[in-house]
Amino acid sequence: MLIYCFLSFQTNLTVVTEFFLLGFPGSQLLRNIIFLLFLLVFLATTCGNLLIILLVAISKILHTPMYFFISQLSISDILLTTNIVPNMLHILLNNGGTITFTNCMTQFYFFTVSEVFECLLLTVMSYDRYVAICNPLRYTSIITSEFCVKSVVLSWVLCFIVSVIVTITPSKLSFCATNIIDHFFCDIVPLVEISCSDAFIVHLEIYLLSIALIIVPSTIIIKCYVCIIVNILRISSSTGRQKAFSTCSSHLIVVSIFYWTLFSVYVFPTKVQSSTISKILSLLYTVFTPLLNPVIYSLRNKDIRKAIQASVSKWKPPSAPAKSSISSCPKPGLGRIFTFLWLKLMSRSGLADDAPTCHSYCVPVCLHHATAAACQPSCLAQLMLPTIMLPA
């Protein structure tokens, strides 16, 4: 009898094969305006981050640890943006949209990959700024190429492993009541809300990973920046303080926005937090932070501007060299003429080792000639001597 009841209960459960994402309900006009806004943000984010990656790859002045980390951050931002925004734009146009269970878990997996990697990379970048300001004499010996590559590779490996663990747990949940997700992408919090199974393991996993991936990195970042600010305040000149603070203010702004939203959504979510507030907070770290990264970190940076100017100048056609005019070359004095003739005769008779060239006597007088070949006819013309008189 118990087995029959259990089988009957299992057959009454509806197996969810797809979810319906509500997105941003509202009037068609409002959704069209939001669609255009997010489309522009998406294009700007993609182009800006691709530009950073390209410049760091081809420009030698950007082959430094800081810009190497920024290029990796741009890769993560492109992964996050292309994973979330295109489907969100589709939802806005259609006032909601369906997504299969498999695609939902795939989207959540790559979302977790990019977020975990950014948490780890921002911590490494904070340590890089700490060493650069607090221990500048040992910067090149600590932040080596080997350190940069190993830290980035380790961050990517850890984010892929953690994301697999985080994705497996919600994929085992049962969804029997409803398949409507009041969000614009598949996130773990709205998935748990519509689940009809016990989500204790999922909640425990969220809190444990929040400690390891959000609280611990943010603590390290805060400690690094406290030391940085203390060292900056010790600088006597105001110009030095301003220059030192400008190197880390960009990173501090991005870190503050990123971690504040993560804390609000995953670590300390409020009970009265509405779905609208949750969506706005999610927009900050999924849509707008990837846009701010290239703007705040790099595009306002002098090195980036120099790299852009150098790259643009390479594609410009070379300008034609200015033609020199014989008449513009001042006539040499008699002393220079006789000296030239005397040394030329001495070289022909073997009494001098090196024969003087017209270039060596012309350049001090006529500086616009770049080569001896261009200078010799002019000098001979100015000397009023035919070339057959003084063969080389």
Short mmCIF file of C-alpha atoms in Angstrom, two decimals:
data_model
loop_
_atom_site.label_atom_id
_atom_site.label_comp_id
_atom_site.label_asym_id
_atom_site.label_seq_id
_atom_site.Cartn_x
_atom_site.Cartn_y
_atom_site.Cartn_z
CA MET A 1 0.00 0.00 0.00
CA LEU A 2 2.82 2.42 0.88
CA ILE A 3 4.59 1.58 -2.36
CA TYR A 4 1.38 2.23 -4.32
CA CYS A 5 0.89 5.61 -2.62
CA PHE A 6 4.50 6.56 -3.32
CA LEU A 7 4.19 5.64 -6.99
CA SER A 8 0.91 7.56 -7.23
CA PHE A 9 2.58 10.64 -5.72
CA GLN A 10 5.47 10.37 -8.18
CA THR A 11 3.12 10.16 -11.16
CA ASN A 12 1.20 13.23 -9.95
CA LEU A 13 4.38 15.32 -9.89
CA THR A 14 4.85 17.40 -13.02
CA VAL A 15 8.36 17.15 -14.40
CA VAL A 16 9.46 20.67 -15.29
CA THR A 17 11.29 20.75 -18.62
CA GLU A 18 11.30 24.53 -19.09
CA PHE A 19 10.93 27.75 -17.15
CA PHE A 20 9.22 31.03 -17.98
CA LEU A 21 11.26 34.13 -17.16
CA LEU A 22 9.09 37.16 -16.42
CA GLY A 23 11.84 39.72 -16.93
CA PHE A 24 10.54 43.28 -16.54
CA PRO A 25 6.75 43.39 -16.77
CA GLY A 26 5.31 46.70 -17.85
CA SER A 27 3.95 48.62 -20.80
CA GLN A 28 5.29 48.00 -24.29
CA LEU A 29 6.72 51.53 -24.48
CA LEU A 30 8.63 51.12 -21.22
CA ARG A 31 10.01 47.76 -22.30
CA ASN A 32 11.09 49.19 -25.65
CA ILE A 33 12.96 52.01 -23.92
CA ILE A 34 14.67 49.55 -21.57
CA PHE A 35 15.47 47.33 -24.56
CA LEU A 36 17.24 50.17 -26.40
CA LEU A 37 19.12 51.15 -23.23
CA PHE A 38 20.36 47.62 -22.58
CA LEU A 39 21.20 47.10 -26.26
CA LEU A 40 23.44 50.18 -26.22
CA VAL A 41 25.01 49.03 -22.94
CA PHE A 42 25.62 45.57 -24.41
CA LEU A 43 27.30 46.95 -27.55
CA ALA A 44 29.40 49.43 -25.55
CA THR A 45 30.44 46.73 -23.08
CA THR A 46 31.44 44.25 -25.78
CA CYS A 47 33.33 46.80 -27.89
CA GLY A 48 35.05 48.38 -24.87
CA ASN A 49 36.27 45.09 -23.44
CA LEU A 50 37.36 43.78 -26.85
CA LEU A 51 39.32 46.99 -27.35
CA ILE A 52 41.09 46.50 -24.00
CA ILE A 53 41.99 42.89 -24.86
CA LEU A 54 43.30 43.90 -28.30
CA LEU A 55 45.35 46.84 -27.00
CA VAL A 56 46.95 44.82 -24.21
CA ALA A 57 47.85 42.12 -26.74
CA ILE A 58 49.48 44.37 -29.38
CA SER A 59 50.82 47.35 -27.41
CA LYS A 60 54.18 46.89 -25.71
CA ILE A 61 53.62 49.73 -23.22
CA LEU A 62 50.67 47.74 -21.80
CA HIS A 63 52.66 44.56 -21.19
CA THR A 64 52.56 45.05 -17.43
CA PRO A 65 50.95 42.96 -14.66
CA MET A 66 48.17 45.47 -14.03
CA TYR A 67 47.01 45.54 -17.65
CA PHE A 68 47.37 41.78 -17.93
CA PHE A 69 44.91 41.41 -15.06
CA ILE A 70 42.61 44.02 -16.63
CA SER A 71 42.59 42.06 -19.91
CA GLN A 72 41.57 38.92 -18.01
CA LEU A 73 38.83 40.90 -16.31
CA SER A 74 37.61 41.99 -19.76
CA ILE A 75 37.43 38.36 -20.87
CA SER A 76 35.30 37.56 -17.83
CA ASP A 77 33.06 40.57 -18.50
CA ILE A 78 32.47 39.51 -22.10
CA LEU A 79 31.59 36.00 -20.93
CA LEU A 80 29.11 37.38 -18.40
CA THR A 81 27.54 39.90 -20.78
CA THR A 82 27.07 37.49 -23.68
CA ASN A 83 25.61 34.93 -21.30
CA ILE A 84 22.97 37.21 -19.75
CA VAL A 85 22.12 40.19 -21.96
CA PRO A 86 21.04 38.60 -25.31
CA ASN A 87 18.42 36.43 -23.64
CA MET A 88 17.31 39.39 -21.51
CA LEU A 89 16.79 41.49 -24.66
CA HIS A 90 14.65 38.69 -26.11
CA ILE A 91 12.57 38.64 -22.92
CA LEU A 92 12.04 42.40 -23.09
CA LEU A 93 10.77 42.25 -26.66
CA ASN A 94 8.37 39.39 -25.97
CA ASN A 95 7.23 40.38 -22.45
CA GLY A 96 8.79 37.25 -21.02
CA GLY A 97 10.39 34.17 -22.47
CA THR A 98 10.79 30.44 -21.98
CA ILE A 99 14.07 28.68 -21.35
CA THR A 100 14.62 24.94 -21.14
CA PHE A 101 15.84 23.33 -17.94
CA THR A 102 19.15 22.41 -19.57
CA ASN A 103 19.71 25.92 -20.92
CA CYS A 104 18.76 27.38 -17.56
CA MET A 105 21.40 25.31 -15.78
CA THR A 106 23.94 26.14 -18.50
CA GLN A 107 23.28 29.86 -18.12
CA PHE A 108 23.59 29.60 -14.35
CA TYR A 109 26.87 27.68 -14.73
CA PHE A 110 28.58 30.30 -16.91
CA PHE A 111 27.16 33.08 -14.73
CA THR A 112 28.80 31.44 -11.72
CA VAL A 113 32.08 31.00 -13.64
CA SER A 114 32.36 34.70 -14.45
CA GLU A 115 31.29 35.89 -10.97
CA VAL A 116 33.64 33.56 -9.08
CA PHE A 117 36.53 34.44 -11.36
CA GLU A 118 35.92 38.16 -10.87
CA CYS A 119 35.88 37.72 -7.08
CA LEU A 120 39.25 35.98 -7.19
CA LEU A 121 40.79 38.29 -9.78
CA LEU A 122 39.77 41.47 -7.94
CA THR A 123 41.54 40.09 -4.89
CA VAL A 124 44.73 39.47 -6.88
CA MET A 125 44.51 42.96 -8.38
CA SER A 126 44.18 44.45 -4.90
CA TYR A 127 47.33 42.65 -3.84
CA ASP A 128 49.08 43.95 -6.96
CA ARG A 129 48.18 47.55 -6.06
CA TYR A 130 49.22 46.92 -2.43
CA VAL A 131 52.71 45.78 -3.47
CA ALA A 132 53.05 48.61 -6.03
CA ILE A 133 52.34 51.32 -3.44
CA CYS A 134 53.43 49.84 -0.12
CA ASN A 135 56.49 47.93 -1.32
CA PRO A 136 57.50 49.48 -4.67
CA LEU A 137 61.20 48.47 -4.51
CA ARG A 138 60.28 44.78 -4.46
CA TYR A 139 57.39 45.03 -6.91
CA THR A 140 59.25 43.52 -9.88
CA SER A 141 60.57 40.65 -7.76
CA ILE A 142 57.16 39.83 -6.22
CA ILE A 143 54.71 40.50 -9.07
CA THR A 144 56.60 38.54 -11.71
CA SER A 145 55.30 37.14 -14.99
CA GLU A 146 55.22 33.71 -13.41
CA PHE A 147 53.14 34.99 -10.50
CA CYS A 148 50.66 36.67 -12.88
CA VAL A 149 50.19 33.60 -15.06
CA LYS A 150 49.89 31.20 -12.13
CA SER A 151 47.40 33.37 -10.26
CA VAL A 152 45.19 33.80 -13.34
CA VAL A 153 45.31 30.10 -14.28
CA LEU A 154 44.54 29.09 -10.71
CA SER A 155 41.60 31.52 -10.61
CA TRP A 156 40.14 30.08 -13.83
CA VAL A 157 40.57 26.50 -12.62
CA LEU A 158 38.95 27.23 -9.26
CA CYS A 159 36.00 29.07 -10.81
CA PHE A 160 35.25 26.17 -13.17
CA ILE A 161 35.43 23.61 -10.35
CA VAL A 162 33.31 25.68 -7.96
CA SER A 163 30.75 26.38 -10.67
CA VAL A 164 30.27 22.67 -11.32
CA ILE A 165 29.58 22.08 -7.63
CA VAL A 166 27.21 25.05 -7.41
CA THR A 167 25.28 23.99 -10.52
CA ILE A 168 24.79 20.34 -9.59
CA THR A 169 22.92 21.09 -6.36
CA PRO A 170 20.03 23.20 -7.79
CA SER A 171 19.74 20.83 -10.75
CA LYS A 172 18.63 18.12 -8.27
CA LEU A 173 15.74 20.23 -6.95
CA SER A 174 12.13 19.29 -7.75
CA PHE A 175 9.88 21.88 -9.37
CA CYS A 176 6.27 20.83 -9.08
CA ALA A 177 4.27 23.92 -8.13
CA THR A 178 5.16 26.42 -10.82
CA ASN A 179 7.77 27.02 -13.47
CA ILE A 180 7.52 30.84 -13.53
CA ILE A 181 10.73 32.62 -12.46
CA ASP A 182 10.31 36.27 -11.51
CA HIS A 183 13.72 37.27 -12.81
CA PHE A 184 15.53 38.02 -16.06
CA PHE A 185 18.00 35.11 -15.89
CA CYS A 186 18.39 31.78 -14.11
CA ASP A 187 19.84 32.54 -10.70
CA ILE A 188 19.98 30.24 -7.70
CA VAL A 189 17.84 32.40 -5.40
CA PRO A 190 14.67 32.51 -7.61
CA LEU A 191 15.16 28.82 -8.46
CA VAL A 192 15.10 27.89 -4.78
CA GLU A 193 11.99 30.04 -4.25
CA ILE A 194 9.89 28.05 -6.75
CA SER A 195 11.27 24.67 -5.73
CA CYS A 196 8.97 22.27 -3.88
CA SER A 197 11.77 20.16 -2.39
CA ASP A 198 13.85 20.72 0.72
CA ALA A 199 16.41 23.42 -0.09
CA PHE A 200 18.42 23.18 3.14
CA ILE A 201 21.49 21.83 1.33
CA VAL A 202 21.28 24.59 -1.25
CA HIS A 203 21.05 27.32 1.41
CA LEU A 204 23.95 25.77 3.32
CA GLU A 205 25.99 25.66 0.14
CA ILE A 206 25.22 29.32 -0.61
CA TYR A 207 26.37 30.46 2.83
CA LEU A 208 29.54 28.37 2.83
CA LEU A 209 30.56 29.50 -0.63
CA SER A 210 29.68 33.09 0.25
CA ILE A 211 32.16 32.92 3.11
CA ALA A 212 34.89 31.44 0.91
CA LEU A 213 34.31 33.49 -2.24
CA ILE A 214 32.84 36.78 -1.03
CA ILE A 215 33.64 37.43 2.63
CA VAL A 216 37.25 36.19 2.62
CA PRO A 217 38.26 37.99 -0.63
CA SER A 218 36.51 41.18 0.46
CA THR A 219 38.36 41.03 3.80
CA ILE A 220 41.70 40.70 1.99
CA ILE A 221 40.78 43.61 -0.29
CA ILE A 222 39.80 45.82 2.66
CA LYS A 223 43.04 45.02 4.46
CA CYS A 224 45.09 45.82 1.34
CA TYR A 225 43.36 49.15 0.85
CA VAL A 226 43.68 50.14 4.48
CA CYS A 227 47.46 49.69 4.14
CA ILE A 228 47.41 51.56 0.82
CA ILE A 229 45.51 54.54 2.26
CA VAL A 230 47.84 54.69 5.29
CA ASN A 231 50.88 54.76 3.01
CA ILE A 232 49.32 57.37 0.74
CA LEU A 233 48.63 59.66 3.71
CA ARG A 234 52.30 59.43 4.68
CA ILE A 235 53.39 60.94 1.36
CA SER A 236 54.46 64.54 2.00
CA SER A 237 53.66 66.10 -1.37
CA SER A 238 50.05 66.55 -2.46
CA THR A 239 51.01 65.69 -6.05
CA GLY A 240 52.46 62.37 -4.94
CA ARG A 241 49.39 61.56 -2.87
CA GLN A 242 47.09 62.37 -5.77
CA LYS A 243 49.12 60.27 -8.20
CA ALA A 244 49.24 57.30 -5.83
CA PHE A 245 45.55 57.45 -5.05
CA SER A 246 44.61 57.72 -8.74
CA THR A 247 46.24 54.35 -9.40
CA CYS A 248 43.86 52.59 -7.00
CA SER A 249 40.71 54.70 -6.94
CA SER A 250 39.40 53.05 -10.11
CA HIS A 251 39.83 49.58 -8.68
CA LEU A 252 38.26 50.63 -5.38
CA ILE A 253 35.12 51.98 -7.10
CA VAL A 254 34.54 48.78 -9.08
CA VAL A 255 35.22 46.57 -6.06
CA SER A 256 32.80 48.54 -3.89
CA ILE A 257 29.92 48.31 -6.39
CA PHE A 258 30.56 44.64 -7.17
CA TYR A 259 30.86 43.36 -3.61
CA TRP A 260 28.06 45.54 -2.24
CA THR A 261 25.57 44.02 -4.69
CA LEU A 262 26.82 40.48 -4.02
CA PHE A 263 26.48 40.98 -0.28
CA SER A 264 22.95 42.34 -0.71
CA VAL A 265 21.75 39.47 -2.91
CA TYR A 266 23.56 36.38 -1.60
CA VAL A 267 25.11 36.98 1.82
CA PHE A 268 22.63 39.17 3.69
CA PRO A 269 19.38 39.26 1.67
CA THR A 270 16.58 41.04 3.49
CA LYS A 271 13.20 39.41 4.00
CA VAL A 272 11.36 42.45 2.71
CA GLN A 273 13.51 42.70 -0.41
CA SER A 274 11.09 42.74 -3.34
CA SER A 275 11.69 41.06 -6.68
CA THR A 276 12.10 44.48 -8.29
CA ILE A 277 14.91 45.45 -5.89
CA SER A 278 16.53 42.08 -6.46
CA LYS A 279 16.44 42.59 -10.22
CA ILE A 280 17.94 46.08 -9.94
CA LEU A 281 20.76 44.79 -7.75
CA SER A 282 21.37 41.93 -10.17
CA LEU A 283 21.53 44.41 -13.05
CA LEU A 284 24.38 46.23 -11.30
CA TYR A 285 26.75 43.26 -11.29
CA THR A 286 25.58 41.55 -14.49
CA VAL A 287 25.04 44.46 -16.90
CA PHE A 288 26.49 47.73 -15.62
CA THR A 289 29.66 46.55 -13.86
CA PRO A 290 31.03 44.97 -17.09
CA LEU A 291 30.42 48.35 -18.74
CA LEU A 292 32.12 50.30 -15.96
CA ASN A 293 35.22 48.12 -15.93
CA PRO A 294 36.70 49.27 -19.28
CA VAL A 295 35.58 52.86 -18.66
CA ILE A 296 36.85 53.24 -15.09
CA TYR A 297 39.90 51.01 -15.32
CA SER A 298 41.32 51.74 -18.72
CA LEU A 299 39.69 54.10 -21.18
CA ARG A 300 40.39 57.10 -18.93
CA ASN A 301 43.96 55.91 -18.39
CA LYS A 302 46.85 57.76 -20.04
CA ASP A 303 48.63 54.54 -21.03
CA ILE A 304 45.51 53.27 -22.79
CA ARG A 305 45.11 56.56 -24.65
CA LYS A 306 48.75 56.43 -25.75
CA ALA A 307 48.27 52.84 -26.94
CA ILE A 308 45.18 53.86 -28.92
CA GLN A 309 47.04 56.77 -30.53
CA ALA A 310 50.01 54.55 -31.37
CA SER A 311 47.75 51.89 -32.89
CA VAL A 312 45.86 54.46 -34.96
CA SER A 313 49.08 56.06 -36.22
CA LYS A 314 50.27 52.68 -37.54
CA TRP A 315 47.33 52.58 -39.94
CA LYS A 316 47.92 56.09 -41.28
CA PRO A 317 49.67 56.22 -44.71
CA PRO A 318 53.25 57.55 -44.42
CA SER A 319 53.57 61.19 -45.35
CA ALA A 320 55.75 62.04 -48.36
CA PRO A 321 59.19 63.39 -47.37
CA ALA A 322 59.66 67.07 -47.94
CA LYS A 323 61.80 67.82 -50.98
CA SER A 324 64.89 69.81 -50.16
CA SER A 325 65.70 72.88 -52.14
CA ILE A 326 69.25 73.71 -53.17
CA SER A 327 68.54 77.36 -53.02
CA SER A 328 67.50 77.05 -49.37
CA CYS A 329 70.88 75.63 -48.38
CA PRO A 330 73.21 78.42 -47.30
CA LYS A 331 76.49 78.76 -49.22
CA PRO A 332 79.53 77.47 -47.35
CA GLY A 333 82.37 79.90 -46.68
CA LEU A 334 85.69 79.95 -48.52
CA GLY A 335 87.45 78.32 -45.61
CA ARG A 336 85.19 75.29 -45.76
CA ILE A 337 85.66 75.05 -49.55
CA PHE A 338 89.47 75.07 -49.37
CA THR A 339 89.49 72.63 -46.45
CA PHE A 340 87.32 70.22 -48.39
CA LEU A 341 89.53 70.47 -51.52
CA TRP A 342 92.74 70.08 -49.50
CA LEU A 343 91.58 66.94 -47.67
CA LYS A 344 90.27 65.46 -50.91
CA LEU A 345 93.63 65.92 -52.61
CA MET A 346 95.46 64.52 -49.58
CA SER A 347 93.31 61.39 -49.68
CA ARG A 348 94.00 60.90 -53.38
CA SER A 349 97.75 61.17 -52.81
CA GLY A 350 97.60 58.66 -49.94
CA LEU A 351 98.58 61.10 -47.23
CA ALA A 352 95.17 60.89 -45.51
CA ASP A 353 93.39 57.70 -44.44
CA ASP A 354 89.79 58.77 -44.68
CA ALA A 355 88.45 60.70 -47.60
CA PRO A 356 86.06 63.48 -46.57
CA THR A 357 82.52 63.17 -47.79
CA CYS A 358 80.37 65.97 -48.94
CA HIS A 359 77.86 64.90 -46.28
CA SER A 360 80.29 65.60 -43.44
CA TYR A 361 80.76 69.16 -44.62
CA CYS A 362 77.26 69.79 -45.76
CA VAL A 363 75.28 68.63 -42.72
CA PRO A 364 76.50 71.39 -40.35
CA VAL A 365 75.46 73.96 -42.94
CA CYS A 366 72.36 72.42 -44.47
CA LEU A 367 70.64 70.37 -41.76
CA HIS A 368 67.58 69.41 -43.75
CA HIS A 369 69.51 66.85 -45.84
CA ALA A 370 69.08 63.43 -44.24
CA THR A 371 71.60 61.36 -46.24
CA ALA A 372 74.89 61.92 -47.98
CA ALA A 373 73.33 60.87 -51.29
CA ALA A 374 70.83 63.69 -51.01
CA CYS A 375 73.40 66.14 -49.75
CA GLN A 376 76.24 65.60 -52.19
CA PRO A 377 74.66 67.07 -55.35
CA SER A 378 73.50 70.09 -53.40
CA CYS A 379 76.93 70.69 -51.90
CA LEU A 380 78.66 70.32 -55.22
CA ALA A 381 76.21 72.71 -56.78
CA GLN A 382 76.77 75.16 -53.96
CA LEU A 383 80.53 74.77 -54.32
CA MET A 384 80.10 75.33 -58.07
CA LEU A 385 82.37 72.32 -58.75
CA PRO A 386 81.41 69.68 -61.34
CA THR A 387 81.35 66.13 -60.10
CA ILE A 388 84.08 65.04 -62.53
CA MET A 389 86.60 67.29 -60.82
CA LEU A 390 86.45 65.45 -57.49
CA PRO A 391 85.73 61.80 -58.02
CA ALA A 392 84.95 59.82 -54.90
#
